[in-house]
């Protein structure tokens, strides 16, 4: 399937009928007799197929346009055509388009979605063209398809206007493994596999007492996924590594080339705070995508399918709708556009990003709620603009990072802007401002780990973090920063009620006037007052430094 015309409402020069174009990229003459074309809706999963194709020989390197027969041929004389008695309509909202031979075997499939158009608002009257006809393996993000640039809206019967005559040597990657039952696992790959290799069960091995798969079935329509049957059942709370042999090939003959493996386990029940909000880009650059990064801080394998993110208590909600197991101590990014995030930021693993309808959070203040389908609230974050570094020149495109996964979500001192050195966001990997410090003994109350810091947003000691550990809950604290001459520089906390015994304060190196503090020695002063009459005062020196 080399070209698709799904929306003929407006004519730029093409006949106002739907059609597909087939291209013979082989060195063989192929009889299309009794082939069929199927439209499978992505929304409903329903299939509509054409009547069997009439006799037609498609020679090597040639094209043919397939359309539903009418009274007259609507195409120009130089366009080779094949009229079929009945053809299914192409679902504009999204469909798998499948070409099958007379035996019902898949010959090729294409994923059609209006979002693949360069400009969906100008989709009317234009076809979608395969950019690289020599490499038809369907890449998951659809980057091998583009909107026709031809003045007539398409190129039926000839070389595509978007043609890129290059060789596809990208290797197929194992993206993830998902246990369907305790004896079956579904594997997802980045490219369509060669069916004969994909069905070879000897190429798949699971460690920890499971062994080689006893059956492997490549799944239609794209052969991106393979269902494995295992010789022994998977056990709960056990980590497994699945290995794919390096001889595995995609549909173009590209081999993985080395052993590819993936860690997975049976999903376990959720508890509050198993998964937390770890980073959020709520104010993207103009035209950019939003994202929310999640972190699995538990020792469980957790199923993200049907996990929800809501804007406030009654706002818009996005739901994860793909099977995805998040291992312990791992990250996943939910974003409206994975390609955009990958283009704008350094991404450690593109396959740890899931396309997701992230609610449109407010730039200044909003609430993010993470919860399961059975109403277990896993985490909630209420942020405002002051959570960002006070000295940032701009906040657009800068993510807000959690400092400690063990710290509370509702403590602004546990959040900070991603560093400039990290590119202002760290999707799919450890935060640039990540920090886990040891809380002091209760007799000490406070401790400062990095007494010297440099608020230059380079990702290294950008702020002063003051940990506290009180001897009982209920203290009210006043915390201030003074310069060496005893002048008040910054009020860090004013009559703040501490409802927890352990936490931290954060100073970004800014003054109450909103400017950067000068290099030099400063004094952190804090007084803790309890309703029962206890009062404690602490003073600690700190240094604002930087590069000269």
Coordinates of C-alpha atoms in Angstrom, one line a residue:
X1 CA 0.0 0.0 0.0
X2 CA 1.8 3.0 -1.3
X3 CA -0.7 5.8 -1.4
X4 CA -4.1 6.4 0.4
X5 CA -6.9 8.8 -0.6
X6 CA -9.4 8.9 2.3
X7 CA -11.0 12.3 2.0
X8 CA -12.1 13.3 -1.5
X9 CA -14.6 15.9 -0.4
X10 CA -12.5 18.7 -2.0
X11 CA -10.8 18.1 -5.3
X12 CA -7.4 19.7 -6.2
X13 CA -7.2 17.7 -9.4
X14 CA -7.8 14.1 -8.2
X15 CA -11.1 12.2 -8.9
X16 CA -13.5 12.6 -6.1
X17 CA -13.4 9.0 -5.0
X18 CA -11.5 7.1 -2.3
X19 CA -8.7 4.9 -3.5
X20 CA -5.5 3.1 -2.6
X21 CA -2.4 2.7 -4.7
X22 CA -0.4 -0.6 -4.7
X23 CA 3.3 -0.7 -5.7
X24 CA 5.2 -3.9 -6.6
X25 CA 8.6 -3.5 -4.9
X26 CA 9.7 -7.0 -5.8
X27 CA 11.3 -8.5 -8.9
X28 CA 8.3 -10.8 -9.5
X29 CA 5.1 -10.3 -11.5
X30 CA 2.3 -10.8 -9.0
X31 CA -1.2 -11.9 -9.8
X32 CA -3.7 -9.9 -7.7
X33 CA -6.6 -12.2 -8.5
X34 CA -8.8 -12.8 -5.4
X35 CA -6.7 -10.4 -3.2
X36 CA -8.8 -8.3 -0.8
X37 CA -8.6 -4.9 0.9
X38 CA -9.8 -4.5 4.4
X39 CA -10.5 -1.4 6.5
X40 CA -10.4 -2.2 10.3
X41 CA -11.6 0.7 12.5
X42 CA -9.3 1.6 15.3
X43 CA -12.3 2.8 17.4
X44 CA -14.6 -0.2 17.1
X45 CA -12.3 -2.9 15.8
X46 CA -14.9 -3.8 13.1
X47 CA -13.7 -4.9 9.7
X48 CA -15.1 -4.2 6.3
X49 CA -13.5 -5.9 3.3
X50 CA -13.7 -5.5 -0.4
X51 CA -15.0 -8.1 -2.8
X52 CA -12.2 -10.3 -4.3
X53 CA -10.0 -8.4 -6.8
X54 CA -10.5 -9.4 -10.5
X55 CA -7.6 -10.8 -12.6
X56 CA -4.7 -8.4 -12.8
X57 CA -0.9 -8.9 -13.2
X58 CA 1.2 -6.3 -11.4
X59 CA 4.7 -6.2 -12.9
X60 CA 7.9 -5.4 -10.9
X61 CA 8.3 -1.6 -10.2
X62 CA 4.8 -0.8 -11.3
X63 CA 1.8 0.8 -9.7
X64 CA -1.9 0.2 -9.8
X65 CA -4.8 2.3 -8.3
X66 CA -7.6 0.2 -6.7
X67 CA -11.0 1.8 -6.5
X68 CA -14.7 0.9 -6.3
X69 CA -16.0 0.3 -9.8
X70 CA -18.4 2.9 -11.3
X71 CA -19.9 3.6 -14.7
X72 CA -16.8 5.1 -16.1
X73 CA -13.1 5.1 -15.2
X74 CA -12.5 8.5 -13.5
X75 CA -8.7 8.4 -13.9
X76 CA -6.5 9.7 -16.7
X77 CA -5.6 7.2 -19.4
X78 CA -2.0 6.9 -18.2
X79 CA -3.0 5.8 -14.7
X80 CA -3.1 2.0 -14.3
X81 CA -6.3 1.1 -12.5
X82 CA -8.1 -1.9 -11.0
X83 CA -11.8 -1.5 -10.5
X84 CA -13.3 -3.7 -7.7
X85 CA -17.0 -4.4 -7.4
X86 CA -17.1 -3.3 -3.7
X87 CA -14.6 -1.4 -1.7
X88 CA -14.8 -0.4 2.0
X89 CA -14.7 3.2 2.9
X90 CA -11.5 4.4 4.7
X91 CA -12.2 5.5 8.3
X92 CA -10.9 9.1 8.6
X93 CA -10.8 8.7 12.4
X94 CA -8.2 6.0 12.2
X95 CA -8.0 2.5 10.6
X96 CA -5.7 -0.4 9.9
X97 CA -5.7 -0.8 6.1
X98 CA -4.8 -4.4 5.2
X99 CA -4.0 -6.1 1.9
X100 CA -4.5 -9.9 1.9
X101 CA -3.8 -12.5 -0.7
X102 CA -6.2 -15.2 -1.9
X103 CA -5.2 -17.4 1.0
X104 CA -6.1 -14.7 3.6
X105 CA -2.5 -14.0 4.5
X106 CA -1.4 -10.5 5.2
X107 CA 0.7 -9.0 2.4
X108 CA 0.9 -5.5 3.8
X109 CA -0.8 -3.2 6.2
X110 CA -0.8 0.5 6.8
X111 CA -2.0 2.5 9.8
X112 CA -4.1 5.5 8.6
X113 CA -4.8 8.4 10.9
X114 CA -5.6 12.0 10.2
X115 CA -2.9 13.0 12.7
X116 CA -0.3 11.7 10.2
X117 CA -1.0 14.7 7.9
X118 CA 1.5 17.5 8.1
X119 CA -1.5 19.9 8.5
X120 CA -4.7 18.0 9.3
X121 CA -6.8 21.1 8.5
X122 CA -5.5 20.9 4.9
X123 CA -6.1 17.1 4.6
X124 CA -9.1 17.5 2.3
X125 CA -8.2 16.7 -1.3
X126 CA -4.7 15.4 -0.5
X127 CA -3.5 11.8 -0.3
X128 CA -1.1 10.2 2.2
X129 CA 2.0 8.9 0.5
X130 CA 4.6 6.4 1.6
X131 CA 7.9 8.3 1.7
X132 CA 10.2 5.3 1.3
X133 CA 8.6 2.6 -0.8
X134 CA 11.7 0.4 -0.5
X135 CA 11.1 0.3 3.3
X136 CA 7.4 -0.3 3.9
X137 CA 7.8 -1.6 7.4
X138 CA 5.3 0.4 9.5
X139 CA 7.2 2.3 12.1
X140 CA 5.0 2.8 15.2
X141 CA 4.9 6.6 15.0
X142 CA 4.0 6.7 11.3
X143 CA 7.0 8.7 10.3
X144 CA 7.2 6.8 6.9
X145 CA 4.0 8.5 5.8
X146 CA 3.5 12.1 4.7
X147 CA 0.9 14.4 3.1
X148 CA 1.3 14.6 -0.7
X149 CA 2.9 17.8 -1.9
X150 CA 1.8 17.4 -5.5
X151 CA -0.3 20.3 -6.9
X152 CA -3.1 18.0 -7.9
X153 CA -3.2 16.5 -4.3
X154 CA -1.6 13.2 -5.1
X155 CA 0.4 11.0 -7.4
X156 CA -1.7 8.0 -8.5
X157 CA 0.1 5.7 -10.8
X158 CA 3.5 7.3 -10.5
X159 CA 6.4 8.0 -8.0
X160 CA 5.2 9.7 -4.8
X161 CA 5.9 13.4 -4.4
X162 CA 7.3 12.7 -0.9
X163 CA 9.5 9.8 -2.1
X164 CA 12.8 9.4 -0.2
X165 CA 14.9 6.8 -2.0
X166 CA 16.9 5.7 1.0
X167 CA 17.6 2.4 2.6
X168 CA 15.9 1.6 6.0
X169 CA 18.6 0.0 8.2
X170 CA 17.0 0.8 11.5
X171 CA 17.0 -2.2 13.8
X172 CA 13.9 -3.6 15.4
X173 CA 13.8 -3.0 19.1
X174 CA 12.0 -4.9 21.8
X175 CA 9.9 -2.2 23.4
X176 CA 8.2 -4.0 26.2
X177 CA 6.8 -7.3 27.5
X178 CA 3.4 -7.6 29.0
X179 CA 2.2 -10.8 30.9
X180 CA -1.3 -11.5 29.6
X181 CA -1.6 -14.5 32.0
X182 CA 0.9 -16.3 34.1
X183 CA 1.8 -18.6 31.1
X184 CA 1.6 -16.1 28.3
X185 CA 3.5 -12.9 27.5
X186 CA 2.9 -10.4 24.7
X187 CA 6.0 -8.7 23.2
X188 CA 5.9 -5.3 21.4
X189 CA 8.5 -4.4 18.8
X190 CA 9.3 -1.0 17.2
X191 CA 9.0 -2.4 13.6
X192 CA 7.1 -5.1 11.7
X193 CA 8.9 -8.4 12.1
X194 CA 9.5 -11.1 9.5
X195 CA 6.7 -13.5 10.2
X196 CA 8.7 -16.7 9.9
X197 CA 11.3 -15.4 12.4
X198 CA 8.7 -13.9 14.7
X199 CA 7.0 -17.3 14.9
X200 CA 10.2 -19.2 15.8
X201 CA 9.7 -20.0 19.5
X202 CA 13.4 -20.9 19.9
X203 CA 14.3 -17.2 19.7
X204 CA 12.7 -16.3 23.0
X205 CA 14.0 -17.3 26.5
X206 CA 12.8 -16.2 29.9
X207 CA 15.1 -16.6 32.9
X208 CA 14.4 -17.5 36.5
X209 CA 13.2 -21.0 35.9
X210 CA 10.8 -20.4 32.9
X211 CA 12.9 -21.4 29.9
X212 CA 12.4 -21.2 26.1
X213 CA 9.0 -20.3 24.8
X214 CA 6.9 -23.3 23.6
X215 CA 5.0 -21.3 21.0
X216 CA 5.3 -17.9 19.4
X217 CA 2.6 -16.2 17.3
X218 CA 3.2 -13.0 15.3
X219 CA 0.0 -10.9 15.5
X220 CA -1.7 -9.2 12.7
X221 CA -2.0 -6.7 11.2
X222 CA 1.5 -5.3 11.4
X223 CA 3.4 -8.1 13.1
X224 CA 4.7 -5.6 15.7
X225 CA 3.6 -7.9 18.5
X226 CA 4.2 -11.5 19.3
X227 CA 2.3 -13.7 21.8
X228 CA 4.4 -16.2 23.6
X229 CA 3.3 -19.3 25.4
X230 CA 5.6 -20.3 28.3
X231 CA 6.5 -23.8 29.5
X232 CA 6.2 -22.8 33.2
X233 CA 4.0 -20.3 35.0
X234 CA 5.3 -16.9 36.1
X235 CA 5.4 -16.4 39.8
X236 CA 4.2 -13.3 41.7
X237 CA 6.7 -10.8 43.1
X238 CA 9.4 -12.2 40.8
X239 CA 11.6 -10.3 38.4
X240 CA 12.1 -11.9 35.0
X241 CA 14.3 -11.0 32.0
X242 CA 13.1 -12.0 28.6
X243 CA 15.8 -12.3 25.9
X244 CA 15.2 -12.2 22.1
X245 CA 17.9 -13.9 20.0
X246 CA 20.0 -11.5 17.9
X247 CA 19.0 -13.4 14.7
X248 CA 15.5 -11.9 14.9
X249 CA 14.7 -9.9 11.7
X250 CA 12.2 -7.2 10.7
X251 CA 10.3 -7.5 7.4
X252 CA 13.2 -6.0 5.5
X253 CA 15.8 -8.4 6.8
X254 CA 17.4 -6.1 9.4
X255 CA 18.6 -8.2 12.3
X256 CA 18.5 -7.1 16.0
X257 CA 22.2 -8.1 15.7
X258 CA 22.7 -8.8 19.4
X259 CA 20.6 -10.2 22.2
X260 CA 17.7 -7.9 23.2
X261 CA 16.1 -8.2 26.6
X262 CA 13.5 -6.7 28.7
X263 CA 12.7 -6.9 32.5
X264 CA 9.1 -7.6 33.5
X265 CA 7.0 -9.3 36.1
X266 CA 3.4 -10.1 37.0
X267 CA 1.4 -7.0 37.9
X268 CA 0.7 -6.5 41.6
X269 CA -2.0 -4.6 43.5
X270 CA -1.6 -0.9 43.9
X271 CA -1.2 0.9 47.2
X272 CA -1.1 4.7 47.8
X273 CA 2.2 6.3 46.8
X274 CA 3.5 3.2 44.9
X275 CA 3.7 5.5 41.8
X276 CA 4.3 9.2 42.3
X277 CA 4.3 12.3 40.1
X278 CA 8.0 12.9 39.6
X279 CA 8.2 15.7 37.0
X280 CA 5.7 17.9 35.2
X281 CA 5.8 20.2 32.2
X282 CA 2.6 22.2 32.7
X283 CA 3.8 25.3 30.8
X284 CA 5.4 24.1 27.5
X285 CA 6.9 26.4 24.9
X286 CA 4.6 27.7 22.3
X287 CA 3.5 24.8 20.1
X288 CA 5.1 22.3 22.5
X289 CA 3.7 19.3 24.2
X290 CA 2.9 18.8 27.9
X291 CA 4.1 15.9 29.9
X292 CA 3.8 14.2 33.3
X293 CA 6.5 11.8 34.4
X294 CA 5.7 9.0 36.8
X295 CA 8.1 7.1 39.0
X296 CA 7.6 3.7 40.5
X297 CA 9.0 4.0 44.1
X298 CA 7.7 0.6 45.2
X299 CA 9.2 -2.9 44.8
X300 CA 6.3 -4.0 42.7
X301 CA 5.6 -4.4 39.0
X302 CA 2.6 -2.2 38.3
X303 CA 0.2 -2.2 35.4
X304 CA -0.4 1.3 34.0
X305 CA -3.4 0.2 31.9
X306 CA -6.4 2.4 33.0
X307 CA -4.3 4.6 35.3
X308 CA -5.9 8.2 35.4
X309 CA -4.6 11.7 35.7
X310 CA -7.1 14.4 36.5
X311 CA -7.0 18.2 36.5
X312 CA -8.3 19.1 39.9
X313 CA -11.3 17.4 41.5
X314 CA -13.7 17.7 38.6
X315 CA -11.6 18.7 35.7
X316 CA -10.5 16.9 32.5
X317 CA -9.1 13.4 32.9
X318 CA -6.7 11.4 30.8
X319 CA -6.5 7.6 30.9
X320 CA -3.7 5.3 30.0
X321 CA -5.1 2.9 27.4
X322 CA -2.2 0.6 26.5
X323 CA -0.8 -2.5 28.3
X324 CA 2.3 -1.3 30.1
X325 CA 4.1 -2.8 33.1
X326 CA 6.3 -0.3 35.0
X327 CA 9.1 -2.0 36.9
X328 CA 10.3 -0.9 40.3
X329 CA 12.6 2.1 40.4
X330 CA 11.7 3.1 36.8
X331 CA 10.2 6.1 35.0
X332 CA 7.5 6.6 32.4
X333 CA 6.4 9.8 30.6
X334 CA 2.8 10.5 29.7
X335 CA 2.7 13.2 27.0
X336 CA 0.4 14.6 24.3
X337 CA 3.2 14.2 21.7
X338 CA 6.2 11.9 22.3
X339 CA 7.9 13.0 19.1
X340 CA 7.8 16.7 20.1
X341 CA 9.3 15.9 23.6
X342 CA 12.0 13.8 22.0
X343 CA 12.9 16.7 19.6
X344 CA 13.0 19.4 22.3
X345 CA 14.7 17.5 25.2
X346 CA 17.2 14.8 25.9
X347 CA 15.3 11.6 26.3
X348 CA 17.0 8.6 27.8
X349 CA 14.6 6.0 26.3
X350 CA 11.9 7.0 23.7
X351 CA 10.0 3.8 24.4
X352 CA 9.3 5.0 28.0
X353 CA 7.0 7.7 26.6
X354 CA 3.3 7.0 26.1
X355 CA 1.1 9.1 24.0
X356 CA -1.5 10.3 26.4
X357 CA -4.2 13.0 26.6
X358 CA -2.6 15.1 29.3
X359 CA -5.1 17.6 30.7
X360 CA -4.3 21.3 29.9
X361 CA -3.0 22.4 33.3
X362 CA -3.0 26.1 34.2
X363 CA 0.4 27.9 34.0
X364 CA 0.1 29.6 37.4
X365 CA -1.6 27.2 39.7
X366 CA -3.4 23.9 39.4
X367 CA -3.8 20.4 41.0
X368 CA -2.7 17.1 39.4
X369 CA -4.3 13.9 40.8
X370 CA -3.0 10.4 40.0
X371 CA -5.4 7.6 40.7
X372 CA -6.4 4.1 39.7
X373 CA -9.7 2.9 38.2
X374 CA -10.8 1.6 41.6
X375 CA -10.4 5.0 43.1
X376 CA -7.0 4.5 44.9
X377 CA -5.4 8.0 44.9
X378 CA -1.7 7.3 44.3
X379 CA -0.4 10.9 44.5
X380 CA -1.6 14.5 44.2
X381 CA 0.4 17.7 43.5
X382 CA -0.9 21.2 43.9
X383 CA 1.6 23.6 42.5
X384 CA 1.8 27.3 41.7
X385 CA 4.3 29.4 39.8
X386 CA 6.4 30.1 42.9
X387 CA 7.5 26.4 42.9
X388 CA 9.9 27.4 40.0
X389 CA 13.3 28.8 40.6
X390 CA 12.8 32.4 41.6
X391 CA 15.6 33.6 39.3
X392 CA 14.5 31.9 36.1
X393 CA 14.4 34.2 33.1
X394 CA 11.5 32.3 31.7
X395 CA 9.3 29.4 32.7
X396 CA 8.0 28.3 29.3
X397 CA 9.4 24.9 28.5
X398 CA 10.9 24.4 32.0
X399 CA 9.7 21.3 33.8
X400 CA 9.1 21.2 37.6
X401 CA 11.1 18.3 39.1
X402 CA 10.6 16.5 42.4
X403 CA 13.7 16.7 44.5
X404 CA 13.2 13.6 46.7
X405 CA 10.9 10.6 45.9
X406 CA 10.6 10.1 49.6
X407 CA 9.6 13.7 50.4
X408 CA 5.9 14.8 50.4
X409 CA 4.2 16.0 47.2
X410 CA 2.5 18.9 49.0
X411 CA 5.8 20.5 50.2
X412 CA 7.0 23.2 47.8
X413 CA 10.5 22.7 49.2
X414 CA 10.5 19.3 47.5
X415 CA 10.1 20.8 44.0
X416 CA 12.5 22.8 41.8
X417 CA 12.9 23.8 38.2
X418 CA 14.9 21.4 36.0
X419 CA 18.4 22.7 35.4
X420 CA 19.6 24.6 32.4
X421 CA 22.5 22.1 32.0
X422 CA 19.9 19.3 31.6
X423 CA 18.0 21.2 29.0
X424 CA 15.3 22.3 31.4
X425 CA 13.7 18.8 31.6
X426 CA 14.7 15.2 32.2
X427 CA 12.0 13.0 30.7
X428 CA 12.4 9.2 31.2
X429 CA 15.4 9.4 33.6
X430 CA 16.5 10.7 37.0
X431 CA 15.8 14.3 37.7
X432 CA 18.5 16.9 37.4
X433 CA 17.6 18.1 40.9
X434 CA 17.2 14.6 42.4
X435 CA 18.5 14.5 46.0
X436 CA 18.1 12.1 48.9
X437 CA 19.8 13.3 52.1
X438 CA 19.9 11.8 55.5
X439 CA 17.6 13.5 58.0
X440 CA 19.4 14.6 61.2
X441 CA 18.9 12.9 64.6
X442 CA 15.9 14.3 66.5
X443 CA 18.2 16.0 69.0
X444 CA 19.8 18.1 66.2
X445 CA 16.6 19.2 64.6
X446 CA 18.3 20.6 61.4
X447 CA 21.2 19.9 59.2
X448 CA 22.5 21.4 55.9
X449 CA 24.2 18.9 53.6
X450 CA 25.6 21.4 51.0
X451 CA 26.6 24.5 53.0
X452 CA 28.0 26.0 49.8
X453 CA 25.7 26.2 46.8
X454 CA 25.7 28.1 43.5
X455 CA 22.2 29.2 42.2
X456 CA 23.3 29.2 38.5
X457 CA 20.8 26.4 37.3
X458 CA 23.6 24.1 36.2
X459 CA 22.0 21.1 37.9
X460 CA 24.7 20.9 40.6
X461 CA 23.9 22.3 44.1
X462 CA 21.6 24.9 42.7
X463 CA 19.8 25.6 46.0
X464 CA 20.4 25.3 49.7
X465 CA 18.5 22.4 51.2
X466 CA 17.9 22.5 55.0
X467 CA 16.5 19.2 56.4
X468 CA 14.7 19.2 59.7
X469 CA 13.6 16.4 62.1
X470 CA 11.6 17.5 65.0
X471 CA 11.0 15.5 68.2
X472 CA 7.1 15.8 67.8
X473 CA 4.6 17.1 65.3
X474 CA 2.9 20.5 65.7
X475 CA 5.8 23.0 65.7
X476 CA 5.4 26.4 64.1
X477 CA 8.6 27.6 62.4
X478 CA 10.1 31.0 61.4
X479 CA 13.1 30.6 59.1
X480 CA 15.2 33.5 57.7
X481 CA 18.4 34.2 55.8
X482 CA 20.7 37.0 57.0
X483 CA 23.9 38.3 55.3
X484 CA 27.2 38.5 57.2
X485 CA 26.3 42.0 58.5
X486 CA 23.1 40.8 60.0
X487 CA 20.7 42.2 57.4
X488 CA 17.6 40.2 56.5
X489 CA 18.0 38.9 53.0
X490 CA 15.2 36.3 52.6
X491 CA 12.2 35.1 54.7
X492 CA 12.1 31.4 54.0
X493 CA 9.2 30.5 56.3
X494 CA 6.9 32.7 58.4
X495 CA 4.8 31.1 61.1
X496 CA 4.6 27.9 59.1
X497 CA 2.9 25.0 60.8
X498 CA 4.8 21.7 60.4
X499 CA 2.3 18.9 60.3
X500 CA 5.1 16.3 59.8
X501 CA 8.2 15.7 61.9
X502 CA 10.6 15.4 59.0
X503 CA 11.0 17.6 56.0
X504 CA 13.1 20.4 54.5
X505 CA 13.3 24.1 53.6
X506 CA 14.8 25.3 50.4
X507 CA 16.5 28.6 49.5
X508 CA 17.1 29.3 45.8
X509 CA 19.7 32.1 46.5
X510 CA 17.2 34.9 45.8
X511 CA 16.4 37.8 48.0
X512 CA 13.0 39.2 49.1
X513 CA 13.6 41.9 46.5
X514 CA 13.6 39.2 43.8
X515 CA 17.2 39.5 42.8
X516 CA 20.1 37.0 43.1
X517 CA 22.0 37.2 46.4
X518 CA 25.6 38.3 46.1
X519 CA 28.5 35.8 46.6
X520 CA 29.4 35.4 50.2
X521 CA 28.6 34.0 53.7
X522 CA 25.1 34.0 54.9
X523 CA 23.4 32.8 58.1
X524 CA 20.3 30.5 58.2
X525 CA 18.3 31.3 61.3
X526 CA 15.3 29.2 62.5
X527 CA 13.1 29.2 65.6
X528 CA 10.8 26.3 66.3
X529 CA 7.9 27.0 68.7
X530 CA 5.5 24.3 70.0
X531 CA 2.1 24.9 71.6
X532 CA 3.2 23.1 74.7
X533 CA 5.8 25.8 75.3
X534 CA 9.0 24.2 73.8
X535 CA 11.1 26.6 71.8
X536 CA 14.3 25.9 69.9
X537 CA 16.6 28.3 68.0
X538 CA 19.2 27.3 65.4
X539 CA 21.8 29.1 63.4
X540 CA 23.9 27.7 60.6
X541 CA 26.4 29.3 58.2
X542 CA 26.0 28.9 54.4
X543 CA 27.9 30.2 51.4
X544 CA 26.5 31.5 48.0
X545 CA 29.2 30.7 45.5
X546 CA 29.5 30.5 41.7
X547 CA 31.9 30.8 38.8
X548 CA 33.9 34.0 38.2

